[in-house]
Short mmCIF file of C-alpha atoms in Angstrom, two decimals:
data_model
loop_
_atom_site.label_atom_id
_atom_site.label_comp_id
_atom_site.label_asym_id
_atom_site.label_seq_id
_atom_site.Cartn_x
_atom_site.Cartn_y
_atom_site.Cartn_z
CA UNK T 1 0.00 0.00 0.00
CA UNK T 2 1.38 3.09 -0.84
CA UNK T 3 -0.07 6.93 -0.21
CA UNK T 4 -0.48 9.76 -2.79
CA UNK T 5 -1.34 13.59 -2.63
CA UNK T 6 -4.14 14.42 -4.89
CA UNK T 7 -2.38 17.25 -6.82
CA UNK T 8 -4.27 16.96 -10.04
CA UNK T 9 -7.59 16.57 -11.97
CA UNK T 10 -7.63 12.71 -12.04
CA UNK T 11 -6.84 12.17 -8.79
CA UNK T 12 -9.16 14.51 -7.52
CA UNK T 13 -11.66 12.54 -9.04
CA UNK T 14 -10.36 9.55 -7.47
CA UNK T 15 -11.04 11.06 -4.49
CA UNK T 16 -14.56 11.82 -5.16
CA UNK T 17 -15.42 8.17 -7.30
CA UNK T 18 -13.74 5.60 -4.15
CA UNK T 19 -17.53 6.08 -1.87
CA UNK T 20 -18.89 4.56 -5.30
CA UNK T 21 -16.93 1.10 -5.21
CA UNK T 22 -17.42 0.78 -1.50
CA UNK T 23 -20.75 1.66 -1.03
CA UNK T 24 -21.81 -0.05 -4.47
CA UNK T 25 -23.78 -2.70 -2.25
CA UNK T 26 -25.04 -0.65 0.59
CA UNK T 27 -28.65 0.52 -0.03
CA UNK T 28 -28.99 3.36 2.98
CA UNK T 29 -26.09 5.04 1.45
CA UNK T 30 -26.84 8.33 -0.42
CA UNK T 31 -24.15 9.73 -2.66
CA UNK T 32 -23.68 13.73 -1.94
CA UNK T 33 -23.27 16.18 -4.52
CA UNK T 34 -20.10 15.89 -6.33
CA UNK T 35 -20.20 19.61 -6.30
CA UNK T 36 -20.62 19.93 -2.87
CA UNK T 37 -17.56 18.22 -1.93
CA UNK T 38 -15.37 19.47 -4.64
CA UNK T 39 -16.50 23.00 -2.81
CA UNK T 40 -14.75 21.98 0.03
CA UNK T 41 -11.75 21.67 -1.62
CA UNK T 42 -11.57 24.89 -3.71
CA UNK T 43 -10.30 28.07 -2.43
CA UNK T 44 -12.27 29.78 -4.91
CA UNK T 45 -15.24 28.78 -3.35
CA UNK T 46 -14.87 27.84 0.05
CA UNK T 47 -14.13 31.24 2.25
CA UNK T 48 -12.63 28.89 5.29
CA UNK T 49 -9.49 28.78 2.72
CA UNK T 50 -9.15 32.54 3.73
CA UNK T 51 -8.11 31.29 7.71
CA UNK T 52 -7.22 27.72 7.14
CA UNK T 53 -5.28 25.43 5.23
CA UNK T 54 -5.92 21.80 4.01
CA UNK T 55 -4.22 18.49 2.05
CA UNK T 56 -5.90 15.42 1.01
CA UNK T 57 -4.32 11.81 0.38
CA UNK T 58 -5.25 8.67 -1.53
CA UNK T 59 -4.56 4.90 -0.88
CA UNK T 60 -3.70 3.02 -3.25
CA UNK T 61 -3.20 -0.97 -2.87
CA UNK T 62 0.21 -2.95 -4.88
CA UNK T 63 -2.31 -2.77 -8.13
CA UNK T 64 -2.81 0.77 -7.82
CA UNK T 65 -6.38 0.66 -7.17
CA UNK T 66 -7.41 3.55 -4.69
CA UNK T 67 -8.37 1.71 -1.48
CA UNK T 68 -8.59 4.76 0.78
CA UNK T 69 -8.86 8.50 1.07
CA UNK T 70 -8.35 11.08 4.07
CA UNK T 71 -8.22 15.19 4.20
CA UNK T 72 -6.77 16.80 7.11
CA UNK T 73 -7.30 20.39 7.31
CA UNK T 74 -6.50 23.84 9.73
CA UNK T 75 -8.85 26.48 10.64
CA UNK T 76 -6.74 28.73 12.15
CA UNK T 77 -9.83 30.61 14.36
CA UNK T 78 -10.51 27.26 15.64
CA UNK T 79 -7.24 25.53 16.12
CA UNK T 80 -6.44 27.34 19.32
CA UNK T 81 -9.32 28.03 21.26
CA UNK T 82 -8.75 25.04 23.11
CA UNK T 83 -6.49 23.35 25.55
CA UNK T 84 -4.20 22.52 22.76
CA UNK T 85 -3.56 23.17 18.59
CA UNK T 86 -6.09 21.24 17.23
CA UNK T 87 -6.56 20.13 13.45
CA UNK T 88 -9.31 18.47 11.51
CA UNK T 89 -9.19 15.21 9.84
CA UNK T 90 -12.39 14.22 7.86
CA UNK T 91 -13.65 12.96 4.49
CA UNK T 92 -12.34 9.76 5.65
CA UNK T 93 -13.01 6.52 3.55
CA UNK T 94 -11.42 3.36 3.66
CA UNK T 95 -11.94 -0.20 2.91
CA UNK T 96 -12.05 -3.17 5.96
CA UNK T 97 -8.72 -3.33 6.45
CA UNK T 98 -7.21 -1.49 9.86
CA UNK T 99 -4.14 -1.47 8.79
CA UNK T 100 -5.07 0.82 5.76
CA UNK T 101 -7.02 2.82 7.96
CA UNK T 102 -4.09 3.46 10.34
CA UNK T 103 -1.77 4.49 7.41
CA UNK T 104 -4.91 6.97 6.49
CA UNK T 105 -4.38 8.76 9.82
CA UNK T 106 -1.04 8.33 10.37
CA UNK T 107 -0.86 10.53 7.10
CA UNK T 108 -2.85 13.32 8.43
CA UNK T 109 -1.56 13.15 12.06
CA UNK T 110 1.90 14.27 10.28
CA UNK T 111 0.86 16.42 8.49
CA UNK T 112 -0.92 18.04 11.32
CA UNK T 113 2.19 17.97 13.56
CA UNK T 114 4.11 19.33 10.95
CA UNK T 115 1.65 22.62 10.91
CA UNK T 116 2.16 22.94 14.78
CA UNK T 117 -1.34 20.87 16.30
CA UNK T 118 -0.73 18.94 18.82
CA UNK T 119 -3.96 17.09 18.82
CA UNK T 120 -5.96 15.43 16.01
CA UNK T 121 -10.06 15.67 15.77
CA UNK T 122 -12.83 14.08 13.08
CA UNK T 123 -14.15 12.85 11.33
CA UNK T 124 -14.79 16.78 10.39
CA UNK T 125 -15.81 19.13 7.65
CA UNK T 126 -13.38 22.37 6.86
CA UNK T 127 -16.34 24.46 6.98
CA UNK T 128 -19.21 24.87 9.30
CA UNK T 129 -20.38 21.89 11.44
CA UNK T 130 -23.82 21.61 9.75
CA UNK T 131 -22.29 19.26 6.90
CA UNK T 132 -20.13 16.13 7.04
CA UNK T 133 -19.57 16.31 11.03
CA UNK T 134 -18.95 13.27 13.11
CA UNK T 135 -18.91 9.11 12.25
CA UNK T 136 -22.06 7.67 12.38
CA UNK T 137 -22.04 5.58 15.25
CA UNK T 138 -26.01 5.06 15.38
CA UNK T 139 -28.88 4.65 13.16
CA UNK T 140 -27.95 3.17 9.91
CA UNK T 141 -30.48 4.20 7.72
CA UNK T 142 -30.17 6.56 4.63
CA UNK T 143 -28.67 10.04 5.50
CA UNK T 144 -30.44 13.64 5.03
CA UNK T 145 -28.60 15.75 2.84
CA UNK T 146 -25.06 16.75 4.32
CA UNK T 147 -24.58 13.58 6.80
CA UNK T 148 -22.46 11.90 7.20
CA UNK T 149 -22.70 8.06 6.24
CA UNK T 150 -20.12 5.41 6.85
CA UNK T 151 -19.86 1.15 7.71
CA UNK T 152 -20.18 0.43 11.03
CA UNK T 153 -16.81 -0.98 11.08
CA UNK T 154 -15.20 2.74 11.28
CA UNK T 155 -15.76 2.99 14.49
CA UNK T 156 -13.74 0.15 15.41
CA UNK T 157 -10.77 1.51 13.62
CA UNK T 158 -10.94 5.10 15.02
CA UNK T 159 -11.22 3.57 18.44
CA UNK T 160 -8.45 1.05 17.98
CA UNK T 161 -6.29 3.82 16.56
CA UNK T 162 -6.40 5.94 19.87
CA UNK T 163 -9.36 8.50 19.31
CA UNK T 164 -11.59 8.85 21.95
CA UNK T 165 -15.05 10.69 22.24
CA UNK T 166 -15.10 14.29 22.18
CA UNK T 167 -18.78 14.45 22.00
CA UNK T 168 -21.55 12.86 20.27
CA UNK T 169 -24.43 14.88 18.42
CA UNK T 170 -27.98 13.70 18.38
CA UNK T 171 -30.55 13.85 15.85
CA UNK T 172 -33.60 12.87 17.22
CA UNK T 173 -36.99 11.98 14.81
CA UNK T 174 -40.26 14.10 15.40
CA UNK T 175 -43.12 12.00 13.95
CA UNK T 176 -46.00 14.80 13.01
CA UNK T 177 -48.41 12.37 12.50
CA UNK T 178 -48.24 12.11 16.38
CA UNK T 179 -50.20 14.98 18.52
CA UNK T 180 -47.76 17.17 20.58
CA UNK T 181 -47.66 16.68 24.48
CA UNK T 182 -50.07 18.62 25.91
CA UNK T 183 -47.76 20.74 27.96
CA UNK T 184 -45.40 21.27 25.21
CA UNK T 185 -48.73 23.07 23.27
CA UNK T 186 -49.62 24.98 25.96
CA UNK T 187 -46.07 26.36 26.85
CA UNK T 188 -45.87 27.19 22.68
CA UNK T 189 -49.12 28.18 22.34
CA UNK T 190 -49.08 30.66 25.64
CA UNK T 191 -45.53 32.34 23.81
CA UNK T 192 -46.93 32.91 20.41
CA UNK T 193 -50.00 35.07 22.25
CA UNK T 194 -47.51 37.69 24.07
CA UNK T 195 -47.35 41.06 21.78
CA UNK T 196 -43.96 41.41 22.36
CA UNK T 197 -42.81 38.53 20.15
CA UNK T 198 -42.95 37.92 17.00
CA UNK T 199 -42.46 34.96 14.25
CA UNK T 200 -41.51 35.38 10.26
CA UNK T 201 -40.59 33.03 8.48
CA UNK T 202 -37.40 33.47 6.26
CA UNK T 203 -38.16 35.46 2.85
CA UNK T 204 -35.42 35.72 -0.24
CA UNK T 205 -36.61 39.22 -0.79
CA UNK T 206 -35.08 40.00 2.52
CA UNK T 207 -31.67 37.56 2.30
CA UNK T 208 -29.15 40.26 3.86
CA UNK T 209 -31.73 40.80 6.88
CA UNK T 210 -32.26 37.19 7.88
CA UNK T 211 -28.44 36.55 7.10
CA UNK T 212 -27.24 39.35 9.38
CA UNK T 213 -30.23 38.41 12.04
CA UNK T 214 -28.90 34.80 12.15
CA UNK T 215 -25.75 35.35 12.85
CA UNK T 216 -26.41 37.88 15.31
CA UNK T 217 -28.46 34.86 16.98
CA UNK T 218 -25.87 32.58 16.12
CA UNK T 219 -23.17 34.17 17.77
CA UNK T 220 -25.09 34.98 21.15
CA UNK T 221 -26.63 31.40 21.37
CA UNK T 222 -22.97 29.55 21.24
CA UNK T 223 -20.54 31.80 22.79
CA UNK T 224 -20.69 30.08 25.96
CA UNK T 225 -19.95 26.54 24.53
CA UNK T 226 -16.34 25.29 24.47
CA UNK T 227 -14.09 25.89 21.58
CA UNK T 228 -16.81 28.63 20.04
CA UNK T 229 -15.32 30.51 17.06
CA UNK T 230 -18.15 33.40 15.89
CA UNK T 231 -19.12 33.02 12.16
CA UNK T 232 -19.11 36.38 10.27
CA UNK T 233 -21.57 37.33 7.71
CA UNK T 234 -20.11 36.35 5.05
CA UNK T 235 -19.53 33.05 5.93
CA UNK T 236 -23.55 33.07 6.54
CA UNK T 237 -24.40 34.50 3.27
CA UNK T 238 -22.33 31.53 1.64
CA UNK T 239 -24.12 28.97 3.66
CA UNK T 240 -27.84 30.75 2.39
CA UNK T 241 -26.57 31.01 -0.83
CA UNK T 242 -25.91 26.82 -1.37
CA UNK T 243 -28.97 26.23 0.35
CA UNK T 244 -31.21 28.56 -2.13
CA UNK T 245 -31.54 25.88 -4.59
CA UNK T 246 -34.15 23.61 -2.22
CA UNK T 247 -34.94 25.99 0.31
CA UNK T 248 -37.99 26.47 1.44
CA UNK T 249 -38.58 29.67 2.86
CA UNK T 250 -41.76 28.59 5.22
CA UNK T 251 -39.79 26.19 6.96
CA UNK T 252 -36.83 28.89 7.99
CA UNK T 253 -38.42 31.11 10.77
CA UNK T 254 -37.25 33.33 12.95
CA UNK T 255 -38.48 34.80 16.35
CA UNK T 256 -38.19 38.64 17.01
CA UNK T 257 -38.86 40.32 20.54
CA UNK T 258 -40.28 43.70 19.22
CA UNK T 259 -37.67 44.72 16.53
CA UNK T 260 -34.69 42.10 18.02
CA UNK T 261 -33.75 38.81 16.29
CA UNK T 262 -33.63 36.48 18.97
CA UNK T 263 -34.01 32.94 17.84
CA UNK T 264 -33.84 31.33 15.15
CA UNK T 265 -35.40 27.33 13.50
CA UNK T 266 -33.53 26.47 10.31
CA UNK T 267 -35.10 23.46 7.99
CA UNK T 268 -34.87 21.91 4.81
CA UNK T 269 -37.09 19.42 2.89
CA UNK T 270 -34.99 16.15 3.08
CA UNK T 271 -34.16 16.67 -1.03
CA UNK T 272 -32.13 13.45 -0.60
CA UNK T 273 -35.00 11.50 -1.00
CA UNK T 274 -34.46 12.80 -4.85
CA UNK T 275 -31.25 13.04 -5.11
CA UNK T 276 -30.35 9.26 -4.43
CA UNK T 277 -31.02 8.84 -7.67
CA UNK T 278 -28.92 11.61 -9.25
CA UNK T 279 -25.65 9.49 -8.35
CA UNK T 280 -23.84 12.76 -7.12
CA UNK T 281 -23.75 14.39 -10.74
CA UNK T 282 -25.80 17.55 -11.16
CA UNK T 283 -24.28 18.15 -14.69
CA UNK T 284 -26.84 19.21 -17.33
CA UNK T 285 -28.92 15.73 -17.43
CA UNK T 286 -28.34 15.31 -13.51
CA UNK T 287 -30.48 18.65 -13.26
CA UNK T 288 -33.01 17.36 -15.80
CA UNK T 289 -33.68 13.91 -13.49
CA UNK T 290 -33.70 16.37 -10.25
CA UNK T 291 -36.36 18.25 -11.81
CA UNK T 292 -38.29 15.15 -12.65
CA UNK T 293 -37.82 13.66 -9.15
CA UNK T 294 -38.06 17.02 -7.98
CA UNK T 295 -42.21 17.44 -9.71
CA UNK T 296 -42.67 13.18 -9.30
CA UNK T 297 -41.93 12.75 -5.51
CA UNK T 298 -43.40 13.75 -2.55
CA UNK T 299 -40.54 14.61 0.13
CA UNK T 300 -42.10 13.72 3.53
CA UNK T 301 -39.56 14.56 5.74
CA UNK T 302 -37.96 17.78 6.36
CA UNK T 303 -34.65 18.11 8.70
CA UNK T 304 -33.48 20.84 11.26
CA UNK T 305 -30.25 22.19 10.53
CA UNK T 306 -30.25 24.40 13.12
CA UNK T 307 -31.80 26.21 16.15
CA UNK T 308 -30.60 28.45 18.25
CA UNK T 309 -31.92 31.11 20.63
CA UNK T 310 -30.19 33.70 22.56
CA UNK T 311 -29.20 33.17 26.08
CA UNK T 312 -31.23 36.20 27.83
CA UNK T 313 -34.09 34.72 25.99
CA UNK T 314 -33.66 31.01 26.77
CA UNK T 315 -36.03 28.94 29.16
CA UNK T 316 -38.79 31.12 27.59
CA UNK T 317 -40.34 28.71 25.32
CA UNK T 318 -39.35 30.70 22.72
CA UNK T 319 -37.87 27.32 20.88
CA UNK T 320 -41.23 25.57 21.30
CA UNK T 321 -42.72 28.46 19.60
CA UNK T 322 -40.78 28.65 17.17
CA UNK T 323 -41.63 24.32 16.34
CA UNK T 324 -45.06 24.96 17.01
CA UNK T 325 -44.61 27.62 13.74
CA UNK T 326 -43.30 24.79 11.82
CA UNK T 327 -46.02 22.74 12.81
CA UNK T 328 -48.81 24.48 11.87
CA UNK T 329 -47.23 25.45 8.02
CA UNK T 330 -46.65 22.07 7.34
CA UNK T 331 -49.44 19.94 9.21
CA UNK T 332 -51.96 21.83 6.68
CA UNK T 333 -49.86 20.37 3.27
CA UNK T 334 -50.56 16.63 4.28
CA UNK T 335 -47.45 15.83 3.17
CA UNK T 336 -44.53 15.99 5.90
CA UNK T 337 -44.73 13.27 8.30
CA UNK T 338 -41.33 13.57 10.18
CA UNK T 339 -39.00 16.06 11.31
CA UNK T 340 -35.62 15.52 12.04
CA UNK T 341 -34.92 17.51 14.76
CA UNK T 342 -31.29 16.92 13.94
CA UNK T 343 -27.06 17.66 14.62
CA UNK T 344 -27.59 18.81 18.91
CA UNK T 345 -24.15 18.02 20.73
CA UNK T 346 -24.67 16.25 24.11
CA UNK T 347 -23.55 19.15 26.07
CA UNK T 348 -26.62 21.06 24.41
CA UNK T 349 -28.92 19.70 27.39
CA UNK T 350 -31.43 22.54 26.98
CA UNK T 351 -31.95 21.99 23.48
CA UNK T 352 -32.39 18.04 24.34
CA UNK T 353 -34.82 18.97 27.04
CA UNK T 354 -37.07 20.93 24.21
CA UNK T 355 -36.80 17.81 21.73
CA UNK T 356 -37.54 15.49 24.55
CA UNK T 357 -40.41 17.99 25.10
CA UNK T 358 -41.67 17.43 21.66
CA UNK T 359 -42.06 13.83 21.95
CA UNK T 360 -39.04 13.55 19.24
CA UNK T 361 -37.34 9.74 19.87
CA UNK T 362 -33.53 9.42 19.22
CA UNK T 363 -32.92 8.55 15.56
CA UNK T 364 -29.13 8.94 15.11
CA UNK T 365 -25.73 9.79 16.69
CA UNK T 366 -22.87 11.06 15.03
CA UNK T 367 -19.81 10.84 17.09
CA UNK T 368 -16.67 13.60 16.96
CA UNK T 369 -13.29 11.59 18.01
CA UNK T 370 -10.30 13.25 19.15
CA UNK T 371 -6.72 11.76 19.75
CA UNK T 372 -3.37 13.44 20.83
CA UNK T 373 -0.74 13.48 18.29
CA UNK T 374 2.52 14.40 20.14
CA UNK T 375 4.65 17.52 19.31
CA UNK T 376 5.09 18.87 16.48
CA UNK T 377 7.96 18.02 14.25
CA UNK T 378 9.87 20.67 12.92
CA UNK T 379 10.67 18.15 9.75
CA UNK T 380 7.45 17.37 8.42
CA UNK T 381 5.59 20.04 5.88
#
């Protein structure tokens, strides 16, 4: 076995094309976006490029078929908020063989020492945690859109290798075809009477307002949790801007005391149910078929990205009001019959406490690993 740097065109597609061989059998997995992924990797495109550095590896077996496939990656407003320099390792893909697996992370542990980290932590995205975050640990069944998917048998080899949980993050299922608790519909119901709030949904006519009332949110609602880096606008905009496409605005609201953004419910239909069948291209005929899908099947599941609420405003039932929203523009359609009330870390227990409030039931768990990796060597670039 033998590792190469994907330098060029062909083996950047290499890189993208291994999921197909090993997942060629697997019938819950759901092939992303070629274009998503390849945004990852372009510095055009991705604005994380602007505070962060990255390299990505194939492995190839004695025939030089590509076996394997790791990134490891810097974001320099992230890598030192902790104890220790931390770097990223993600897009990790390998076939059942541990010692492949250990030569995968072996490659991006030195190049990570040789940057200065001292510690080692993925599977992660280089870019916001909403996409390709954590190993599936729990609840193999097909992904939503941005998910991360893998074998069961990665866990064994990040475990093995030395990782160790950092955290897990929970996405828990909301069946709508199931009444709310009565208490839960009382607290929401009580907060959406009081003048002093109110709840839009997001609108495309006013992008720059929602963007800049998000992360205003945003910012507030995490600064307390360990590690928090603050996303700027721009990175927000970006994030809006690839979800336009299969947005739907009346499942994006927002809750406002008087003229102040205070909360915030992000969701999107779960489009994957159409785009299984696209086979990650979205070239001119993969846009054709995700039109047809798109007008032939009816998505009946929608997925929370995110939902956040400002800490003077928390323990308000603002967040039940804010589901309760969502509930009552998408009951009326006949169509949605789950939410996944997805992607809340463990340490979140307030959010938790609002899903368990809901009557949501765990779903899946998507596990962060981190592992030590020694000093830095001086030698290694």
């Amino acid at each position: 076995m033998f590792i190469t740097e994907v330098k060029d065109i062909a083996a950047a597609r290499a890189f993208i094309q291994l999921p197909h061989k090993l997942y060629r059998d697997d019938r819950n997995w759901i092939c992303p976006l070629d274009n998503d992924i390849n945004t990852i990797f372009n510095p055009e495109k991705n604005t994380f490029f602007t505070h962060g550095s990255l390299c990505r590896w194939l492995l190839k077996n004695d025939k030089g078929e590509t076996i394997g496939r790791v990134a490891a990656f810097i974001n320099e407003r992230k890598a030192y908020a902790g104890d220790v320099p931390t770097g990223g390792m993600g897009f990790f893909e390998c076939i059942h063989d541990q010692a492949a697996a250990f030569l995968l992370f072996d490659t991006a542990r030195d190049w990570l020492r040789g940057k200065g980290m001292k510690a080692m932590e993925g599977p992660v995205n280089f870019g916001e945690n909403d996409k390709y975050w954590g190993l599936l640990v729990e609840g193999f069944k097909p992904p939503g859109m941005g998910m991360n998917y893998n074998p069961p048998y990665y866990q064994s080899f990040f475990e093995a290798y030395g990782f160790i949980k950092k955290y897990d993050q929970y996405t828990n299922l909301l069946d709508l075809t199931v009444p709310f608790p009565e208490r839960f519909l009382k607290i929401a119901n009580w907060v959406l009477k009081k003048p002093e709030y109110s709840f839009r949904h997001f609108s495309k006519k006013e992008f720059n307002h929602y963007a800049a009332s998000f992360c205003e949110v945003y910012n507030d609602a995490w600064s307390d949790f360990p590690a928090f880096s603050p996303m700027d606008l721009q990175t927000v905009q970006d994030v809006f801007r690839q979800m336009k496409p299969v947005m739907d605005e009346k499942i994006i609201w927002f809750a406002f005391h008087h003229n102040e953004p205070i909360a915030f419910l992000v969701c999107m239909p779960d489009v994957n149910q159409y785009l299984r069948y696209l086979n990650g291209k979205l070239n001119w005929l993969g846009k054709l078929k995700f039109l047809w899908y798109k007008n032939t099947i009816t998505v009946d599941r929608i997925r929370t990205i995110v939902m956040g609420c400002k800490k003077k405003y928390q323990n308000k039932g603002i967040e039940s009001a804010l589901i309760r929203n969502l509930q009552l523009e998408v009951m009326p359609r006949n169509t949605i019959k789950g939410v996944e009330l997805a992607w809340v870390g463990d340490f979140n227990t307030k959010m938790l406490a609002i899903h368990e409030a809901t009557g949501a039931v765990r779903d899946k768990v998507h596990r962060t690993y981190q592992c030590e990796i020694g000093e830095p060597d001086a030698l290694l670039n």
